[in-house]
PDB file of C-alpha atoms in Angstrom:
ATOM      1  CA  GLU A   1      51.442 -25.163  69.941  1.00 61.00           C
ATOM      2  CA  ARG A   2      54.552 -25.286  72.109  1.00 64.00           C
ATOM      3  CA  PHE A   3      52.594 -24.967  75.367  1.00 61.00           C
ATOM      4  CA  LEU A   4      49.772 -27.266  74.317  1.00 63.00           C
ATOM      5  CA  ALA A   5      52.171 -30.036  73.311  1.00 66.00           C
ATOM      6  CA  ARG A   6      54.552 -29.664  76.243  1.00 72.00           C
ATOM      7  CA  TRP A   7      52.078 -29.817  79.113  1.00 70.00           C
ATOM      8  CA  GLY A   8      48.844 -31.013  77.541  1.00 68.00           C
ATOM      9  CA  ARG A   9      46.935 -28.321  79.427  1.00 68.00           C
ATOM     10  CA  PRO A  10      44.633 -25.498  78.379  1.00 67.00           C
ATOM     11  CA  VAL A  11      46.416 -22.379  77.175  1.00 68.00           C
ATOM     12  CA  LEU A  12      44.985 -18.877  77.311  1.00 71.00           C
ATOM     13  CA  VAL A  13      46.337 -15.708  75.752  1.00 73.00           C
ATOM     14  CA  GLY A  14      45.401 -13.067  78.303  1.00 75.00           C
ATOM     15  CA  GLU A  15      45.580  -9.966  76.113  1.00 80.00           C
ATOM     16  CA  TRP A  16      46.462  -8.972  72.574  1.00 77.00           C
ATOM     17  CA  GLY A  17      46.734  -5.752  70.612  1.00 80.00           C
ATOM     18  CA  GLY A  18      49.234  -3.347  69.137  1.00 75.00           C
ATOM     19  CA  HIS A  19      51.863  -1.049  70.488  1.00 70.00           C
ATOM     20  CA  TRP A  20      51.005   0.912  73.623  1.00 58.00           C
ATOM     21  CA  MET A  21      52.157   4.214  72.116  1.00 66.00           C
ATOM     22  CA  GLY A  22      48.900   4.313  70.210  1.00 71.00           C
ATOM     23  CA  ASN A  23      47.870   3.323  66.749  1.00 81.00           C
ATOM     24  CA  PRO A  24      45.430   4.974  64.352  1.00 84.00           C
ATOM     25  CA  ARG A  25      41.811   3.857  64.470  1.00 85.00           C
ATOM     26  CA  PRO A  26      41.950   1.807  61.208  1.00 86.00           C
ATOM     27  CA  PHE A  27      44.932  -0.127  62.548  1.00 87.00           C
ATOM     28  CA  LEU A  28      43.121  -0.871  65.828  1.00 89.00           C
ATOM     29  CA  ASP A  29      40.043  -1.993  63.899  1.00 91.00           C
ATOM     30  CA  ALA A  30      42.228  -4.251  61.739  1.00 91.00           C
ATOM     31  CA  GLU A  31      43.835  -5.813  64.810  1.00 89.00           C
ATOM     32  CA  LEU A  32      40.457  -6.293  66.467  1.00 90.00           C
ATOM     33  CA  HIS A  33      38.914  -7.937  63.404  1.00 91.00           C
ATOM     34  CA  THR A  34      41.773 -10.284  62.499  1.00 90.00           C
ATOM     35  CA  GLY A  35      42.684 -11.063  66.101  1.00 88.00           C
ATOM     36  CA  THR A  36      39.099 -11.970  66.940  1.00 89.00           C
ATOM     37  CA  TRP A  37      38.849 -14.356  63.990  1.00 89.00           C
ATOM     38  CA  THR A  38      42.196 -15.954  64.771  1.00 86.00           C
ATOM     39  CA  MET A  39      41.042 -16.426  68.367  1.00 84.00           C
ATOM     40  CA  VAL A  40      37.768 -18.045  67.301  1.00 84.00           C
ATOM     41  CA  VAL A  41      39.579 -20.565  65.087  1.00 84.00           C
ATOM     42  CA  SER A  42      42.395 -21.363  67.552  1.00 81.00           C
ATOM     43  CA  PRO A  43      42.297 -24.063  70.240  1.00 71.00           C
ATOM     44  CA  MET A  44      42.922 -21.620  73.072  1.00 68.00           C
ATOM     45  CA  ALA A  45      40.941 -22.014  76.276  1.00 60.00           C
ATOM     46  CA  GLY A  46      38.425 -19.206  76.380  1.00 63.00           C
ATOM     47  CA  ALA A  47      38.246 -15.750  74.898  1.00 65.00           C
ATOM     48  CA  THR A  48      41.194 -13.421  75.134  1.00 71.00           C
ATOM     49  CA  GLY A  49      41.008  -9.724  75.842  1.00 78.00           C
ATOM     50  CA  PHE A  50      41.752  -7.059  73.266  1.00 85.00           C
ATOM     51  CA  TRP A  51      44.196  -4.716  74.992  1.00 84.00           C
ATOM     52  CA  TRP A  52      42.538  -1.568  73.645  1.00 85.00           C
ATOM     53  CA  TRP A  53      39.099  -2.197  75.195  1.00 85.00           C
ATOM     54  CA  PRO A  54      38.420   1.579  75.428  1.00 86.00           C
ATOM     55  CA  HIS A  55      38.622   1.625  71.613  1.00 86.00           C
ATOM     56  CA  VAL A  56      35.979  -1.113  71.463  1.00 88.00           C
ATOM     57  CA  HIS A  57      33.710   0.371  74.101  1.00 91.00           C
ATOM     58  CA  PHE A  58      33.939   4.133  73.715  1.00 90.00           C
ATOM     59  CA  ARG A  59      34.102   4.028  69.917  1.00 90.00           C
ATOM     60  CA  ASP A  60      31.367   1.366  69.826  1.00 93.00           C
ATOM     61  CA  ARG A  61      33.339  -1.166  67.758  1.00 91.00           C
ATOM     62  CA  TYR A  62      31.252  -4.115  68.937  1.00 92.00           C
ATOM     63  CA  ASP A  63      30.115  -4.522  65.334  1.00 92.00           C
ATOM     64  CA  LEU A  64      33.544  -6.020  64.603  1.00 90.00           C
ATOM     65  CA  LEU A  65      32.949  -8.729  67.232  1.00 90.00           C
ATOM     66  CA  ALA A  66      29.356  -9.696  66.374  1.00 93.00           C
ATOM     67  CA  PRO A  67      30.133 -11.740  63.199  1.00 94.00           C
ATOM     68  CA  ALA A  68      32.642 -13.926  65.064  1.00 90.00           C
ATOM     69  CA  VAL A  69      30.106 -14.537  67.828  1.00 88.00           C
ATOM     70  CA  ARG A  70      27.550 -15.732  65.239  1.00 90.00           C
ATOM     71  CA  TYR A  71      30.184 -18.045  63.726  1.00 88.00           C
ATOM     72  CA  ALA A  72      31.189 -19.503  67.095  1.00 84.00           C
ATOM     73  CA  ASN A  73      27.545 -20.123  68.019  1.00 85.00           C
ATOM     74  CA  GLN A  74      26.963 -22.129  64.822  1.00 81.00           C
ATOM     75  CA  ARG A  75      29.723 -24.656  65.130  1.00 73.00           C
ATOM     76  CA  ASN A  76      29.604 -27.814  67.153  1.00 69.00           C
ATOM     77  CA  ARG A  77      33.157 -28.987  67.648  1.00 68.00           C
ATOM     78  CA  PRO A  78      34.645 -31.176  70.353  1.00 64.00           C
ATOM     79  CA  LEU A  79      36.815 -29.398  72.890  1.00 61.00           C
ATOM     80  CA  GLU A  80      39.432 -32.076  73.523  1.00 68.00           C
ATOM     81  CA  GLY A  81      42.295 -32.801  71.186  1.00 70.00           C
ATOM     82  CA  ILE A  82      42.043 -29.690  68.990  1.00 72.00           C
ATOM     83  CA  THR A  83      45.399 -28.827  67.455  1.00 72.00           C
ATOM     84  CA  ARG A  84      46.841 -26.801  64.611  1.00 74.00           C
ATOM     85  CA  ILE A  85      46.131 -28.356  61.219  1.00 79.00           C
ATOM     86  CA  HIS A  86      48.548 -27.649  58.384  1.00 80.00           C
ATOM     87  CA  GLY A  87      46.773 -25.520  55.785  1.00 82.00           C
ATOM     88  CA  SER A  88      48.273 -24.419  52.499  1.00 84.00           C
ATOM     89  CA  LEU A  89      46.988 -22.294  49.629  1.00 86.00           C
ATOM     90  CA  THR A  90      47.805 -22.419  45.939  1.00 83.00           C
ATOM     91  CA  SER A  91      47.193 -19.540  43.516  1.00 74.00           C
ATOM     92  CA  ALA A  92      46.533 -17.166  46.395  1.00 72.00           C
ATOM     93  CA  ASP A  93      49.188 -14.459  46.203  1.00 83.00           C
ATOM     94  CA  GLY A  94      49.480 -12.763  49.588  1.00 86.00           C
ATOM     95  CA  PHE A  95      46.760 -14.838  51.263  1.00 90.00           C
ATOM     96  CA  LEU A  96      47.467 -17.100  54.246  1.00 89.00           C
ATOM     97  CA  ALA A  97      45.528 -19.878  55.991  1.00 89.00           C
ATOM     98  CA  PHE A  98      45.346 -20.628  59.721  1.00 87.00           C
ATOM     99  CA  ALA A  99      43.494 -23.826  60.652  1.00 86.00           C
ATOM    100  CA  CYS A 100      42.829 -25.788  63.831  1.00 83.00           C
ATOM    101  CA  GLY A 101      40.805 -28.921  64.349  1.00 82.00           C
ATOM    102  CA  ARG A 102      40.904 -32.617  65.051  1.00 78.00           C
ATOM    103  CA  ASN A 103      41.718 -35.328  62.502  1.00 73.00           C
ATOM    104  CA  ASP A 104      38.527 -37.295  63.247  1.00 75.00           C
ATOM    105  CA  TRP A 105      36.234 -34.276  63.146  1.00 77.00           C
ATOM    106  CA  GLY A 106      37.354 -31.541  60.798  1.00 81.00           C
ATOM    107  CA  ALA A 107      38.690 -28.025  61.148  1.00 86.00           C
ATOM    108  CA  ASP A 108      37.963 -24.339  61.456  1.00 88.00           C
ATOM    109  CA  CYS A 109      40.036 -22.254  59.078  1.00 90.00           C
ATOM    110  CA  TYR A 110      40.689 -18.536  58.721  1.00 91.00           C
ATOM    111  CA  VAL A 111      41.966 -17.304  55.331  1.00 93.00           C
ATOM    112  CA  TYR A 112      43.200 -13.716  55.188  1.00 91.00           C
ATOM    113  CA  HIS A 113      45.459 -11.413  53.216  1.00 90.00           C
ATOM    114  CA  ARG A 114      48.778 -10.710  54.934  1.00 90.00           C
ATOM    115  CA  ASN A 115      48.050  -6.927  54.892  1.00 89.00           C
ATOM    116  CA  LEU A 116      44.649  -7.233  56.572  1.00 89.00           C
ATOM    117  CA  PRO A 117      45.961  -7.200  60.187  1.00 86.00           C
ATOM    118  CA  TYR A 118      47.285  -3.699  59.459  1.00 84.00           C
ATOM    119  CA  ASP A 119      44.566  -2.177  57.275  1.00 83.00           C
ATOM    120  CA  ILE A 120      40.911  -3.125  56.850  1.00 84.00           C
ATOM    121  CA  ALA A 121      40.024   0.125  55.077  1.00 81.00           C
ATOM    122  CA  SER A 122      41.208  -1.189  51.683  1.00 82.00           C
ATOM    123  CA  PRO A 123      41.198  -4.999  51.839  1.00 86.00           C
ATOM    124  CA  GLU A 124      42.592  -7.090  49.010  1.00 88.00           C
ATOM    125  CA  LYS A 125      40.065  -8.887  46.836  1.00 87.00           C
ATOM    126  CA  HIS A 126      40.499 -12.554  46.051  1.00 88.00           C
ATOM    127  CA  PRO A 127      38.914 -13.619  42.738  1.00 89.00           C
ATOM    128  CA  GLY A 128      38.264 -17.166  43.947  1.00 87.00           C
ATOM    129  CA  GLY A 129      39.542 -20.465  42.670  1.00 86.00           C
ATOM    130  CA  ALA A 130      42.534 -20.837  44.992  1.00 89.00           C
ATOM    131  CA  ALA A 131      42.954 -24.330  46.370  1.00 90.00           C
ATOM    132  CA  LEU A 132      43.009 -24.598  50.161  1.00 91.00           C
ATOM    133  CA  MET A 133      44.498 -27.894  51.331  1.00 90.00           C
ATOM    134  CA  LEU A 134      44.088 -29.081  54.908  1.00 89.00           C
ATOM    135  CA  HIS A 135      46.368 -31.974  55.817  1.00 88.00           C
ATOM    136  CA  GLY A 136      45.946 -34.718  58.406  1.00 84.00           C
ATOM    137  CA  LEU A 137      42.176 -35.271  58.356  1.00 85.00           C
ATOM    138  CA  GLN A 138      40.663 -38.743  58.238  1.00 86.00           C
ATOM    139  CA  PRO A 139      39.380 -40.025  54.890  1.00 86.00           C
ATOM    140  CA  GLY A 140      35.714 -39.357  54.247  1.00 87.00           C
ATOM    141  CA  PHE A 141      33.436 -36.567  53.096  1.00 88.00           C
ATOM    142  CA  TYR A 142      33.393 -33.167  54.748  1.00 88.00           C
ATOM    143  CA  LYS A 143      30.738 -30.503  54.549  1.00 90.00           C
ATOM    144  CA  VAL A 144      32.350 -27.070  54.194  1.00 91.00           C
ATOM    145  CA  GLN A 145      30.682 -23.780  55.080  1.00 92.00           C
ATOM    146  CA  PHE A 146      32.220 -20.519  53.848  1.00 94.00           C
ATOM    147  CA  TRP A 147      31.595 -17.618  56.213  1.00 94.00           C
ATOM    148  CA  ASN A 148      31.612 -13.902  55.490  1.00 94.00           C
ATOM    149  CA  THR A 149      33.650 -12.539  58.420  1.00 94.00           C
ATOM    150  CA  TRP A 150      32.198  -9.039  58.106  1.00 93.00           C
ATOM    151  CA  LYS A 151      28.518 -10.070  58.255  1.00 93.00           C
ATOM    152  CA  GLY A 152      28.734 -13.326  60.205  1.00 93.00           C
ATOM    153  CA  GLU A 153      26.762 -15.167  57.523  1.00 94.00           C
ATOM    154  CA  ILE A 154      27.241 -18.340  55.520  1.00 94.00           C
ATOM    155  CA  MET A 155      28.165 -17.362  51.975  1.00 93.00           C
ATOM    156  CA  GLY A 156      28.198 -20.862  50.524  1.00 94.00           C
ATOM    157  CA  GLU A 157      28.492 -24.571  51.232  1.00 93.00           C
ATOM    158  CA  LEU A 158      29.901 -27.625  49.517  1.00 92.00           C
ATOM    159  CA  GLU A 159      30.800 -31.224  50.231  1.00 92.00           C
ATOM    160  CA  THR A 160      34.295 -32.512  49.481  1.00 90.00           C
ATOM    161  CA  PRO A 161      36.249 -35.723  50.108  1.00 89.00           C
ATOM    162  CA  ALA A 162      39.418 -36.113  52.141  1.00 86.00           C
ATOM    163  CA  LEU A 163      41.750 -38.130  49.942  1.00 85.00           C
ATOM    164  CA  ALA A 164      44.876 -39.546  51.613  1.00 83.00           C
ATOM    165  CA  GLY A 165      44.222 -37.299  54.619  1.00 81.00           C
ATOM    166  CA  VAL A 166      44.000 -34.065  52.605  1.00 88.00           C
ATOM    167  CA  VAL A 167      40.849 -32.001  52.148  1.00 88.00           C
ATOM    168  CA  THR A 168      41.098 -29.718  49.113  1.00 90.00           C
ATOM    169  CA  VAL A 169      38.627 -26.858  48.808  1.00 91.00           C
ATOM    170  CA  SER A 170      38.287 -24.358  45.973  1.00 91.00           C
ATOM    171  CA  LEU A 171      37.747 -20.972  47.590  1.00 92.00           C
ATOM    172  CA  PRO A 172      35.000 -18.612  46.402  1.00 93.00           C
ATOM    173  CA  ALA A 173      35.666 -14.952  45.603  1.00 92.00           C
ATOM    174  CA  PHE A 174      35.965 -12.824  48.747  1.00 91.00           C
ATOM    175  CA  THR A 175      37.367  -9.549  50.011  1.00 90.00           C
ATOM    176  CA  GLY A 176      40.001  -9.410  52.758  1.00 90.00           C
ATOM    177  CA  ASP A 177      39.260 -12.647  54.559  1.00 93.00           C
ATOM    178  CA  LEU A 178      36.835 -15.498  55.081  1.00 92.00           C
ATOM    179  CA  SER A 179      36.379 -18.326  57.510  1.00 91.00           C
ATOM    180  CA  LEU A 180      35.509 -21.958  56.869  1.00 89.00           C
ATOM    181  CA  ILE A 181      34.082 -24.742  58.961  1.00 80.00           C
ATOM    182  CA  HIS A 182      34.705 -28.341  57.921  1.00 73.00           C
ATOM    183  CA  ILE A 183      32.096 -30.569  59.518  1.00 63.00           C
TER     184      ILE A 183
END
């Protein structure tokens, strides 16, 4: 946000990944999964590189990338003017929301448990019903698609209004994380 606002130019994170001294395979998988989904939702210019590419290639972890590719191919968002959108959750102990979009279009949002970037072997289950609020969107109706981040499939849809610039969505039950597109 600091670089985007200061210069108004595209920003690219060149590489990402954990400590160079080596991490166990589940930790690397967790970083790859959550980092990929954060990258897909963010307004960065282009795809960034996972530092531990030998882990991806030689251990054939491409299956962790495929769902995000399917998600990215399904959305049709404008490229200019995308910024961070304030997202908040209620009744979602330990779950966080990261959203980016444009106030006249909608947003992409990634909801995840705070432990997921460290461990995907035993992800936390969310029973559903938490309210996700995205602030700063224009009044109107928004179609919302819930995406399973492990399969790269739509797991549900609904239509909801933006009242006073806030879209409120009741989240379905999910395990670990999910992604949403507001159209």
